mmCIF file with all atom_site columns, C-alpha atoms in Angstrom:
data_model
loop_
_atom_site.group_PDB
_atom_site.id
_atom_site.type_symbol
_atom_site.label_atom_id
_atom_site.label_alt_id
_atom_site.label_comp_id
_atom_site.label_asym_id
_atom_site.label_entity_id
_atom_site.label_seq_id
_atom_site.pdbx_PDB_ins_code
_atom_site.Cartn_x
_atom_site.Cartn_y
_atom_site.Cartn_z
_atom_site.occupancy
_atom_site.B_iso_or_equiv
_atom_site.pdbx_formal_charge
_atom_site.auth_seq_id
_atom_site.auth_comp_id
_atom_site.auth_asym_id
_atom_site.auth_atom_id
_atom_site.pdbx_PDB_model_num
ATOM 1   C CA . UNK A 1 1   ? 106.572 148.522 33.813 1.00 42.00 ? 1024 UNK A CA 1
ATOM 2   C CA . UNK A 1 2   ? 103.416 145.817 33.471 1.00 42.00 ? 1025 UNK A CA 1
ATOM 3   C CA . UNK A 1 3   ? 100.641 147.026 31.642 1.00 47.00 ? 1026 UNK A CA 1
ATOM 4   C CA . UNK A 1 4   ? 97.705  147.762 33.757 1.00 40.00 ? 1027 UNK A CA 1
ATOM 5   C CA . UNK A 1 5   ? 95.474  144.770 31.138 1.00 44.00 ? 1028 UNK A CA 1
ATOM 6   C CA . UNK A 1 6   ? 98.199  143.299 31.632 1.00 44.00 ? 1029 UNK A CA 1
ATOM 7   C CA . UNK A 1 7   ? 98.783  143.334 35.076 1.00 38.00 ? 1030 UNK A CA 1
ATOM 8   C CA . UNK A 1 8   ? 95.054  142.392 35.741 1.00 39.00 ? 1031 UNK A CA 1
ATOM 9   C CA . UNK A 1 9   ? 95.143  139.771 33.601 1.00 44.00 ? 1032 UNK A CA 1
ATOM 10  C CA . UNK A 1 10  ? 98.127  137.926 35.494 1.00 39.00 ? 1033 UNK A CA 1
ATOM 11  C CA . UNK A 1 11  ? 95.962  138.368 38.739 1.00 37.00 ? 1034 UNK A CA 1
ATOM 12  C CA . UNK A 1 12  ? 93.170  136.988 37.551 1.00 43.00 ? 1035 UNK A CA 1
ATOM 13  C CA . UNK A 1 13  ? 95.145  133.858 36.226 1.00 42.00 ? 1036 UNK A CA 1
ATOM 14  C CA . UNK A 1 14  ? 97.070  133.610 39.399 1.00 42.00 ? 1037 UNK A CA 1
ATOM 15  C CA . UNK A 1 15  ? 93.946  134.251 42.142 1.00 45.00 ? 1038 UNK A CA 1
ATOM 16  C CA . UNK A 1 16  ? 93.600  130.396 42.581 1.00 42.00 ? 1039 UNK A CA 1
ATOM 17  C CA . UNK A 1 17  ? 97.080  129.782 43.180 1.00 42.00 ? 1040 UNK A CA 1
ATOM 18  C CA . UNK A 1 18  ? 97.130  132.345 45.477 1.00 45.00 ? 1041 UNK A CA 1
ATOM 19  C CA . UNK A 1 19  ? 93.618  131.903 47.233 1.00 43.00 ? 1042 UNK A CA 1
ATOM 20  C CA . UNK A 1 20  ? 92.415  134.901 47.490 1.00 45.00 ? 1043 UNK A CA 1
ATOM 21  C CA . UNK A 1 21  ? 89.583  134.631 45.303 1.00 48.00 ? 1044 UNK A CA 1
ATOM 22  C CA . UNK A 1 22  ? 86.347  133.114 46.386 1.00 44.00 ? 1045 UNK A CA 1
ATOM 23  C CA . UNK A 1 23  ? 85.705  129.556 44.050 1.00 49.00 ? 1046 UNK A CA 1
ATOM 24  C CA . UNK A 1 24  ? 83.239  130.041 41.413 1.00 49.00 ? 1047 UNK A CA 1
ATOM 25  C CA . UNK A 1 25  ? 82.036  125.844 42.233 1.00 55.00 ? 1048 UNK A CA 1
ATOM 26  C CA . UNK A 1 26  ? 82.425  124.391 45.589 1.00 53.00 ? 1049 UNK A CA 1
ATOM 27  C CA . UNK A 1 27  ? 84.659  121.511 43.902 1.00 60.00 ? 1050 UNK A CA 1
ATOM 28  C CA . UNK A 1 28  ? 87.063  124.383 43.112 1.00 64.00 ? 1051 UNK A CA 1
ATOM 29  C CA . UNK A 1 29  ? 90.241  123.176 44.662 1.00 66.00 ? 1052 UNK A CA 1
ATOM 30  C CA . UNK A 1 30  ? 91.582  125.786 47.491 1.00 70.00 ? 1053 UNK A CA 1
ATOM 31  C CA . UNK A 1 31  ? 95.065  126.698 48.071 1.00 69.00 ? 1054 UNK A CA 1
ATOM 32  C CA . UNK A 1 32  ? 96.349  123.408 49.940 1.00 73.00 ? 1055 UNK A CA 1
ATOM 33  C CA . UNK A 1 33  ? 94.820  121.237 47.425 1.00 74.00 ? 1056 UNK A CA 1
ATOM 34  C CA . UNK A 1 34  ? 96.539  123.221 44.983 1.00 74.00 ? 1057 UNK A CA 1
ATOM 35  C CA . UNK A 1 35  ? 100.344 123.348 46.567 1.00 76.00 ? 1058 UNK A CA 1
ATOM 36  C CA . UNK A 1 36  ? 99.881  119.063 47.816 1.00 78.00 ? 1059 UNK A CA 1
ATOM 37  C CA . UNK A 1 37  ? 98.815  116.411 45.499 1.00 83.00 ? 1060 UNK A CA 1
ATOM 38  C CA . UNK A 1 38  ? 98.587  114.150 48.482 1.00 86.00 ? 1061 UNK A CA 1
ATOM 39  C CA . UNK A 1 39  ? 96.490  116.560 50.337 1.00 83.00 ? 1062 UNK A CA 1
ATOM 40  C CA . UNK A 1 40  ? 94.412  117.103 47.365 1.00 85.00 ? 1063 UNK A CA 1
ATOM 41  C CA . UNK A 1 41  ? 93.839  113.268 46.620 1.00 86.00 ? 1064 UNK A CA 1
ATOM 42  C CA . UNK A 1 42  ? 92.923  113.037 50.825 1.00 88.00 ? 1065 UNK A CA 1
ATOM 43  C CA . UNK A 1 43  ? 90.215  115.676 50.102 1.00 88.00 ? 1066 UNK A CA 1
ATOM 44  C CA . UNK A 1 44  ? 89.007  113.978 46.979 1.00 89.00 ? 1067 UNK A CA 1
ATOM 45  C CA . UNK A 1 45  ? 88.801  110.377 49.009 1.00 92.00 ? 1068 UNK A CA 1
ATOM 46  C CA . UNK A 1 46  ? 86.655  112.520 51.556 1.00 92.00 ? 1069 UNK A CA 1
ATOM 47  C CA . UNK A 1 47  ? 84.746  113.757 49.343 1.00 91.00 ? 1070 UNK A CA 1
ATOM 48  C CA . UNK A 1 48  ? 84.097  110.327 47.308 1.00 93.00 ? 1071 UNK A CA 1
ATOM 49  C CA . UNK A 1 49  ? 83.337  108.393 50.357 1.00 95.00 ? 1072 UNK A CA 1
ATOM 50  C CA . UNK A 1 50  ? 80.885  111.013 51.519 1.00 93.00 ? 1073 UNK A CA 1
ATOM 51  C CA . UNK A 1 51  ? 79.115  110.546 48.563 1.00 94.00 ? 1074 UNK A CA 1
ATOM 52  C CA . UNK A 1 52  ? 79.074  107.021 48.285 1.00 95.00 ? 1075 UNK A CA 1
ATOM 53  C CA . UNK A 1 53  ? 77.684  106.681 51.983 1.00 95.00 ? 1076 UNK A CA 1
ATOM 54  C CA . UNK A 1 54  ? 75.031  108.577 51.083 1.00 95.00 ? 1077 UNK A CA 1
ATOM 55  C CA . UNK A 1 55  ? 74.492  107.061 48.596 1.00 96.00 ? 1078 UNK A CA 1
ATOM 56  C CA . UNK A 1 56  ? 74.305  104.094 50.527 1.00 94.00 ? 1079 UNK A CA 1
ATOM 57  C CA . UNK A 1 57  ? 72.014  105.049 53.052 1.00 94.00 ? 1080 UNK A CA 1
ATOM 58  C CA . UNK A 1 58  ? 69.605  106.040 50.371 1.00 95.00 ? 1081 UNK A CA 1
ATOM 59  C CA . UNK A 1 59  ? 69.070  102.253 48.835 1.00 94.00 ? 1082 UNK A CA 1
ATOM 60  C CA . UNK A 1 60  ? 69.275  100.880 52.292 1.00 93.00 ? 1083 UNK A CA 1
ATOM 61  C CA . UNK A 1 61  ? 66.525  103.306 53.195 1.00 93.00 ? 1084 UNK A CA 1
ATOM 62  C CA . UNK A 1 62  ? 64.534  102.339 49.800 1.00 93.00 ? 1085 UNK A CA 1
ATOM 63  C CA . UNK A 1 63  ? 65.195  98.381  50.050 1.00 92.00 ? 1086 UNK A CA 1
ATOM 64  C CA . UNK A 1 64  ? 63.638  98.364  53.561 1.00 90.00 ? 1087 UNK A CA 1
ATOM 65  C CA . UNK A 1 65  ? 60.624  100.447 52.573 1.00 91.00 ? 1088 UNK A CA 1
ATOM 66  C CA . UNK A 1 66  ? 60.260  98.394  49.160 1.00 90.00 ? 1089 UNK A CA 1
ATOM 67  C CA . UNK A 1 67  ? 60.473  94.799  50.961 1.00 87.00 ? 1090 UNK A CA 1
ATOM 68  C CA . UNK A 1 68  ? 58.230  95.933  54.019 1.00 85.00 ? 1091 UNK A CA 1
ATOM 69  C CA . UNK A 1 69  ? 55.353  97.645  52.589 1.00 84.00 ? 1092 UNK A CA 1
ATOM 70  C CA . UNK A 1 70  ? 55.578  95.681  49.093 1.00 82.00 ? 1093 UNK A CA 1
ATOM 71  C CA . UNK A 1 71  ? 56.690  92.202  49.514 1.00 83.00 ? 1094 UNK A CA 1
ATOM 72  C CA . UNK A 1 72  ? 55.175  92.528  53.393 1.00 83.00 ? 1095 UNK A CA 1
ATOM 73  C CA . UNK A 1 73  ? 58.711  90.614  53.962 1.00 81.00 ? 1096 UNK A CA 1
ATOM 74  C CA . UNK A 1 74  ? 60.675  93.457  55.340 1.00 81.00 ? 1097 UNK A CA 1
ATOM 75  C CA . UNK A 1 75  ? 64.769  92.653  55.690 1.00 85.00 ? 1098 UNK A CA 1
ATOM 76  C CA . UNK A 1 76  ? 65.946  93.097  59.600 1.00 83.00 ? 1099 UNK A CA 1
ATOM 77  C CA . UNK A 1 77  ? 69.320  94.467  59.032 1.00 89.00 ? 1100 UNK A CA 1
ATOM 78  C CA . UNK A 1 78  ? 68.702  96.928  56.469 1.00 88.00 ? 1101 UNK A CA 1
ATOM 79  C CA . UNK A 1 79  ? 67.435  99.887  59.035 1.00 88.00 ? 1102 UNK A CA 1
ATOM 80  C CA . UNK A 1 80  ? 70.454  99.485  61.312 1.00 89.00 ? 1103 UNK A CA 1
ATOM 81  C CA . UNK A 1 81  ? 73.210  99.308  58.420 1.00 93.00 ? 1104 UNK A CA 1
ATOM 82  C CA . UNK A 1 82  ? 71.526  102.364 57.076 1.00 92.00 ? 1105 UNK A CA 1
ATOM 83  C CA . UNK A 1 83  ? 72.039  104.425 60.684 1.00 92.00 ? 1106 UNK A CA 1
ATOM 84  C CA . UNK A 1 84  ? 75.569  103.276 60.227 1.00 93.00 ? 1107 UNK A CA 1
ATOM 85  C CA . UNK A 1 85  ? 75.769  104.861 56.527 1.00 94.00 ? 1108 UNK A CA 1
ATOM 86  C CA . UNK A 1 86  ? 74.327  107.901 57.886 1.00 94.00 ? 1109 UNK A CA 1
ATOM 87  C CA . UNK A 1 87  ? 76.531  108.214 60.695 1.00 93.00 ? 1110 UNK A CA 1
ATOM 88  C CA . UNK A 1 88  ? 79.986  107.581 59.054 1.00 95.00 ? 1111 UNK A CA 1
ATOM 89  C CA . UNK A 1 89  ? 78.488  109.968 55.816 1.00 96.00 ? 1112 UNK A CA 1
ATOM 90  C CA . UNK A 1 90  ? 78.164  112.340 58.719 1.00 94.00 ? 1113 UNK A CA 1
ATOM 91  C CA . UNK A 1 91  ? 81.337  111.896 59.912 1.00 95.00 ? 1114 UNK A CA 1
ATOM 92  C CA . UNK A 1 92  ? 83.304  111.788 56.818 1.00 95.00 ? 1115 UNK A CA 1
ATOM 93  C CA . UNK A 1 93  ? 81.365  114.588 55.262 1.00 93.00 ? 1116 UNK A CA 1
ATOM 94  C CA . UNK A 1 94  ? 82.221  116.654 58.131 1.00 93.00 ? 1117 UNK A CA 1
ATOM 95  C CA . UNK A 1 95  ? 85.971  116.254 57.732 1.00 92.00 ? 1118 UNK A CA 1
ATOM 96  C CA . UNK A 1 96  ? 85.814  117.364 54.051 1.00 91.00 ? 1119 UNK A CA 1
ATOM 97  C CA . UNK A 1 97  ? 83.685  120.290 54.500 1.00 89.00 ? 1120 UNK A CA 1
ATOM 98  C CA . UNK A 1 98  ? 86.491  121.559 57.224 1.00 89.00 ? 1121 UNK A CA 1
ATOM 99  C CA . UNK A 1 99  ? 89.293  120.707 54.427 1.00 87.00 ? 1122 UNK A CA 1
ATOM 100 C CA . UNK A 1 100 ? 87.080  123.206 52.073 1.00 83.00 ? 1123 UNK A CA 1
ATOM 101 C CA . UNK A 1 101 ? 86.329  125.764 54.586 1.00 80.00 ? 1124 UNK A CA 1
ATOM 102 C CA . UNK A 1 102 ? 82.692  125.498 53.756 1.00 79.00 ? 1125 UNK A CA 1
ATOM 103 C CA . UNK A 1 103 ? 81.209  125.090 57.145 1.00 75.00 ? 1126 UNK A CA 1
ATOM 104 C CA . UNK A 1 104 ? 79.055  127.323 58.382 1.00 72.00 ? 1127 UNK A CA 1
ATOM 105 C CA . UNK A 1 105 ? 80.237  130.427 60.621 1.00 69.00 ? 1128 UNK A CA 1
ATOM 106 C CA . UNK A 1 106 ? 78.736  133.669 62.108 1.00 69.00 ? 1129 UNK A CA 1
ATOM 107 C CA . UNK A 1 107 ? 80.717  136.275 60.793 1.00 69.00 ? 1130 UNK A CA 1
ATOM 108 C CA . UNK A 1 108 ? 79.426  139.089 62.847 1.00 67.00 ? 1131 UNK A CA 1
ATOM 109 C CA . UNK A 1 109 ? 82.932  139.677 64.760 1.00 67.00 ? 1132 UNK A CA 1
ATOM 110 C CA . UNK A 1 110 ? 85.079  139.089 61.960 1.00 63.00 ? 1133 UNK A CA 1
ATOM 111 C CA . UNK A 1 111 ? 83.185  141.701 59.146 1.00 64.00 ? 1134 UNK A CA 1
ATOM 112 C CA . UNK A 1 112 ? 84.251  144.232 61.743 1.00 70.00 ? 1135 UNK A CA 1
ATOM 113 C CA . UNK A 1 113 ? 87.794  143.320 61.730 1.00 70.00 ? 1136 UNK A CA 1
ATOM 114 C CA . UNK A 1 114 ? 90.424  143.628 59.215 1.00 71.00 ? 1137 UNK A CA 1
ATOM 115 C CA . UNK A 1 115 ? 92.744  141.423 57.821 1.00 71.00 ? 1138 UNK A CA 1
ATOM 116 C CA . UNK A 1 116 ? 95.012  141.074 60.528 1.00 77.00 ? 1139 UNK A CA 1
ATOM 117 C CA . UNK A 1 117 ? 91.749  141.095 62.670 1.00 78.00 ? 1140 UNK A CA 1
ATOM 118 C CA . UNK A 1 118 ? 90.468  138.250 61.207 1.00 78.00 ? 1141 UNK A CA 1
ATOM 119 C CA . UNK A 1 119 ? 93.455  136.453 60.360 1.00 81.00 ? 1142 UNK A CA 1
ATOM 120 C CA . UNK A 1 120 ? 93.996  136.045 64.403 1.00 83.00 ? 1143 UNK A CA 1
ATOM 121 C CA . UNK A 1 121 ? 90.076  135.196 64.966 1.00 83.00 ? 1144 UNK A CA 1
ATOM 122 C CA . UNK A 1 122 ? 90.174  132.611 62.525 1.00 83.00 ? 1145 UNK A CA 1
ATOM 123 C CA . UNK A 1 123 ? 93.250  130.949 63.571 1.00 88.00 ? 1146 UNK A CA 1
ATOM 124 C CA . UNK A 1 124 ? 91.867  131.849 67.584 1.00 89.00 ? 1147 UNK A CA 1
ATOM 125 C CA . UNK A 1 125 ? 89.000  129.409 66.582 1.00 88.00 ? 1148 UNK A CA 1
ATOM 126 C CA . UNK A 1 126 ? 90.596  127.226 64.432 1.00 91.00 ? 1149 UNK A CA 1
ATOM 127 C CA . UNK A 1 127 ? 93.044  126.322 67.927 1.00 94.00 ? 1150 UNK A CA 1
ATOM 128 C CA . UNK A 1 128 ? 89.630  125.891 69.264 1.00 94.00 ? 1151 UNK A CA 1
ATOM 129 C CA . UNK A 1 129 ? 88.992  123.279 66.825 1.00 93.00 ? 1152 UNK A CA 1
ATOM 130 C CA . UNK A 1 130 ? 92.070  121.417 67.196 1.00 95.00 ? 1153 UNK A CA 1
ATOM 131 C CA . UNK A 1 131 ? 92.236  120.626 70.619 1.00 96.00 ? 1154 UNK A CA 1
ATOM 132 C CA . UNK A 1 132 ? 88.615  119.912 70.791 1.00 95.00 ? 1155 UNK A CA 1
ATOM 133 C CA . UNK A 1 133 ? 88.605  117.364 67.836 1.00 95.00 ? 1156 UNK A CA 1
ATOM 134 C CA . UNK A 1 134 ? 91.735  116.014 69.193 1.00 95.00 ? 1157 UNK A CA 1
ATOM 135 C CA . UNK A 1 135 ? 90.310  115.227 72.453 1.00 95.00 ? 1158 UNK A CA 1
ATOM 136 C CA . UNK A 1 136 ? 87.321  113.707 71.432 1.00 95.00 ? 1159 UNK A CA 1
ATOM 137 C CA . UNK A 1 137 ? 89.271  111.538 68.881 1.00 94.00 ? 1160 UNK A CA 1
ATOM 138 C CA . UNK A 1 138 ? 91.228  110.273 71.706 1.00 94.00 ? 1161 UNK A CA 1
ATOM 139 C CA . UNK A 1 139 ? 88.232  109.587 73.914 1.00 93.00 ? 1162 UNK A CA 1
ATOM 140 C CA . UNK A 1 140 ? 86.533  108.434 70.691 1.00 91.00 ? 1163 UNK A CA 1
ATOM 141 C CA . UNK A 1 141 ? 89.685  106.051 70.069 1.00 92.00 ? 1164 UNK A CA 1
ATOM 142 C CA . UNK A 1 142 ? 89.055  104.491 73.535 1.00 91.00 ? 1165 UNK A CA 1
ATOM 143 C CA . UNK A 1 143 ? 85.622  103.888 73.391 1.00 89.00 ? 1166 UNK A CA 1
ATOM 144 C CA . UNK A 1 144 ? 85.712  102.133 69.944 1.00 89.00 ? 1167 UNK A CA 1
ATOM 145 C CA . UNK A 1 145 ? 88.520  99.373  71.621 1.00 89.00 ? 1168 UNK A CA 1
ATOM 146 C CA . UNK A 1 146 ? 86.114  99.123  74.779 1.00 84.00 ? 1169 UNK A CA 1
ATOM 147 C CA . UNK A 1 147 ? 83.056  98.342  72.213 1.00 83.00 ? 1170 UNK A CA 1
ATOM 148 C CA . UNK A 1 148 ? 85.605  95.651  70.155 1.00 80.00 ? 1171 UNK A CA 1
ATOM 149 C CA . UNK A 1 149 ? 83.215  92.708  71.576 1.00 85.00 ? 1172 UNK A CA 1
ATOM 150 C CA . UNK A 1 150 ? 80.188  94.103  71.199 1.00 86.00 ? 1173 UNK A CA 1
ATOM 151 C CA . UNK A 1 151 ? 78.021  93.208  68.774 1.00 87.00 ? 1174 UNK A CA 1
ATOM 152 C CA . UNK A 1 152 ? 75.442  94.947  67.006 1.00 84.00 ? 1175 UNK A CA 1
ATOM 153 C CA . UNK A 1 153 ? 71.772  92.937  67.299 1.00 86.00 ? 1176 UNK A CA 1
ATOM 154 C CA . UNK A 1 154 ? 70.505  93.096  63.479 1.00 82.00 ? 1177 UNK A CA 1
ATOM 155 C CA . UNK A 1 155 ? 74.287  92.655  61.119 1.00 83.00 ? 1178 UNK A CA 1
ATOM 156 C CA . UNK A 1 156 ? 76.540  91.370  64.389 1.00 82.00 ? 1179 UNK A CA 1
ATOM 157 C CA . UNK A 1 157 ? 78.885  94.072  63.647 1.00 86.00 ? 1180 UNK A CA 1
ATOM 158 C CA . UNK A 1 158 ? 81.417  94.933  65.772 1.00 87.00 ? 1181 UNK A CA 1
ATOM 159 C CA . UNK A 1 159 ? 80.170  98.135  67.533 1.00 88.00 ? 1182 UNK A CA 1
ATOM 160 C CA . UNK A 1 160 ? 84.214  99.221  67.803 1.00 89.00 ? 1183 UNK A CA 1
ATOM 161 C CA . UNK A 1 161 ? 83.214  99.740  63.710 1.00 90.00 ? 1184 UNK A CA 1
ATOM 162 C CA . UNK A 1 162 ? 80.287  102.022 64.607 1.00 89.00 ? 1185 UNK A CA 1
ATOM 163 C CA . UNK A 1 163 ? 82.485  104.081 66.824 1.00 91.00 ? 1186 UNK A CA 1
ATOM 164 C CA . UNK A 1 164 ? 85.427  104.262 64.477 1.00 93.00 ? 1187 UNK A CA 1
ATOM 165 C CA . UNK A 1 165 ? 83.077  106.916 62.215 1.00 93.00 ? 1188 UNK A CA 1
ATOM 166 C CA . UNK A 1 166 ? 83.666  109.426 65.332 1.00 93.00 ? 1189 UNK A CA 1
ATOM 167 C CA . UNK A 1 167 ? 87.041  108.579 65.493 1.00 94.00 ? 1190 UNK A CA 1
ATOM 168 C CA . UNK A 1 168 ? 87.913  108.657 61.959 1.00 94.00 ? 1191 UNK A CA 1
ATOM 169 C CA . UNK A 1 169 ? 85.868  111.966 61.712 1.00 95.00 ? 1192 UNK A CA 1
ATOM 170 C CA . UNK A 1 170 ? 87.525  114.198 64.216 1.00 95.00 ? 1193 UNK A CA 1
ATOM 171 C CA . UNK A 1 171 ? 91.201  112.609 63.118 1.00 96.00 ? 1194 UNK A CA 1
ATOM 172 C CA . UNK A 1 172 ? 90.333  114.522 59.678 1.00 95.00 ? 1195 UNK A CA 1
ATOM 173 C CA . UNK A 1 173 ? 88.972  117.826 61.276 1.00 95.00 ? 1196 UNK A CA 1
ATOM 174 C CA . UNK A 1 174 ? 92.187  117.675 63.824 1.00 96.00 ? 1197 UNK A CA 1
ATOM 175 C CA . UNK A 1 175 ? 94.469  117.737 60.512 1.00 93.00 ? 1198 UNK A CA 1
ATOM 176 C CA . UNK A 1 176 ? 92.516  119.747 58.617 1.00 92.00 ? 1199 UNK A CA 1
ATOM 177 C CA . UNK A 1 177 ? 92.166  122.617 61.245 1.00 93.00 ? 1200 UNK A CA 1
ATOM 178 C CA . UNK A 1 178 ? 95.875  122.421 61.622 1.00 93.00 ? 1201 UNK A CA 1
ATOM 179 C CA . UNK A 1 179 ? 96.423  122.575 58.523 1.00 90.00 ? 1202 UNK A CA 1
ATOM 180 C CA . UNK A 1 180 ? 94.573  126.128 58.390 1.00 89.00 ? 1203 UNK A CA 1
ATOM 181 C CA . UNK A 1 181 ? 96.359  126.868 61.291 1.00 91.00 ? 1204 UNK A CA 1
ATOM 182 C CA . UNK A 1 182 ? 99.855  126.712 59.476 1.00 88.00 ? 1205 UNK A CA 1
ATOM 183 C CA . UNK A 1 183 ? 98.632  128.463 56.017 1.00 85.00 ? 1206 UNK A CA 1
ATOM 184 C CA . UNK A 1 184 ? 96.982  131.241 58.518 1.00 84.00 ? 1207 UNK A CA 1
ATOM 185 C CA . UNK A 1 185 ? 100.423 131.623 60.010 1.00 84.00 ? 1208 UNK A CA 1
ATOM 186 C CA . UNK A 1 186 ? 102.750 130.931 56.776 1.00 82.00 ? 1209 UNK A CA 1
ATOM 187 C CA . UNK A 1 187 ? 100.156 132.656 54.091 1.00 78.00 ? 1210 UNK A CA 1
ATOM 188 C CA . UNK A 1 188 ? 97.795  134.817 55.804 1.00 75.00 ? 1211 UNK A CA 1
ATOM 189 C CA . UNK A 1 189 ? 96.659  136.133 52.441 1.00 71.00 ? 1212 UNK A CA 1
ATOM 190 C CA . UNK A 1 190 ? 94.858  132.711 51.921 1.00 67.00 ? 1213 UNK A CA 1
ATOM 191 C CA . UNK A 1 191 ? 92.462  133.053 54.998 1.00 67.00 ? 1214 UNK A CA 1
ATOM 192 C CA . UNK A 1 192 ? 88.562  133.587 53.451 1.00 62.00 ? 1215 UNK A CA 1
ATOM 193 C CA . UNK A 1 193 ? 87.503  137.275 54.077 1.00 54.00 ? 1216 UNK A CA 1
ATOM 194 C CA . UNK A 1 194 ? 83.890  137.582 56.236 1.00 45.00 ? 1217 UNK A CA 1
ATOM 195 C CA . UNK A 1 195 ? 82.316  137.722 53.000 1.00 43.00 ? 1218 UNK A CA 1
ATOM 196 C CA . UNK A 1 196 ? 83.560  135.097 51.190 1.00 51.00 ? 1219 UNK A CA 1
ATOM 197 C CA . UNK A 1 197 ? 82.399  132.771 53.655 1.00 47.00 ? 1220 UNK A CA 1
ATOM 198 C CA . UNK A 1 198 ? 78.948  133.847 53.053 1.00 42.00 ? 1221 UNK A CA 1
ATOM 199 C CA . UNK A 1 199 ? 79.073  134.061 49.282 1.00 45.00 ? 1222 UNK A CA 1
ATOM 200 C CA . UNK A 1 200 ? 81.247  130.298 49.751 1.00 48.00 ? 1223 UNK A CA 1
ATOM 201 C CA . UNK A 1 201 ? 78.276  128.936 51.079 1.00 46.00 ? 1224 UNK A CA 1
ATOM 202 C CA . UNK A 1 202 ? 75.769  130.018 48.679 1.00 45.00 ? 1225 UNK A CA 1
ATOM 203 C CA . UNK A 1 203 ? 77.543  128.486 45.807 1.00 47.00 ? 1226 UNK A CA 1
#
């Protein structure tokens, strides 16, 4: 017979391993991350990138500002790189905030449920997710190869680059909702409670 200090002190060493805590940091790694190195390292590459494009899109923004209204000599690709920044941080950012469950969601239907309630709503709308991001990546895929000779006016990029972003963006939301799908289905314990969403969020 465990202890009962005992006891609750093995649960509360084992509630990240077993994701059903809510993360005291919104870096906290959740239960995939925690069972896959490789998925872990995907998330962290997500996450990296997402910073660095914004990053990116920040000095573009400043350089163009600085060498138009200071050195009245104002740089004519600097504008349209920086839309590209912002829409592959977009992109990007929006895959690793579906690998972290972090997104936003109206929890109305699923506070009424219980477990098993929400367990099924979740993974109801995470099938939603799925097809949806799987479609548009195929469409997405399509139109980036019929843009391959187009060129943008300002940095003569390849538009097919611009387009990739979508592409690249729903291929990560495809495998990260699936992924959820599976742990929803193989470890139903894992899948965030109503209120840990909300409390998620306002980390």
């Amino acid at each position: 017979m465990i202890p009962s200090n005992s006891r609750s002190e093995a649960l509360k060493e084992n509630n990240i391993a077993t994701g059903s805590h809510v993360p005291h940091e919104p870096d906290e790694p959740d239960f995939a991350e925690q069972r896959s190195r490789l998925y872990r390292g995907l998330v962290n590459v997500e996450r990296a990138a997402s910073c660095t494009l914004l990053v990116a899109t920040l000095a573009l923004i400043v350089l163009q500002v600085v060498s138009r209204y200071v050195f009245n000599a104002p740089f004519s690709w600097t504008e349209e790189l920086a839309r590209f920044a912002l829409l592959w941080f977009t992109f990007v950012s929006a895959g690793f905030v579906m690998a972290r469950r972090i997104h936003i969601a109206v929890d109305l239907l699923a506070s009424k449920l219980g477990r098993t309630g929400t367990v099924i709503l979740d993974t109801f709308a995470l099938t939603a997710v799925v097809v949806t991001a799987g479609v548009m990546a195929v469409n997405g895929a399509q139109s980036a190869v019929g843009a391959n000779r187009l060129l943008a006016p300002a940095t003569s990029l390849p538009m097919s680059v611009v387009y990739s972003a979508a592409v690249t963006g729903f291929m990560l939301i495809f495998l990260h909702a699936a992924l959820h799908i599976y742990l929803n289905l193989r470890h139903p314990e894992v899948v965030p409670d109503a209120m840990e969403n909300l409390e998620r969020e306002a980390v």
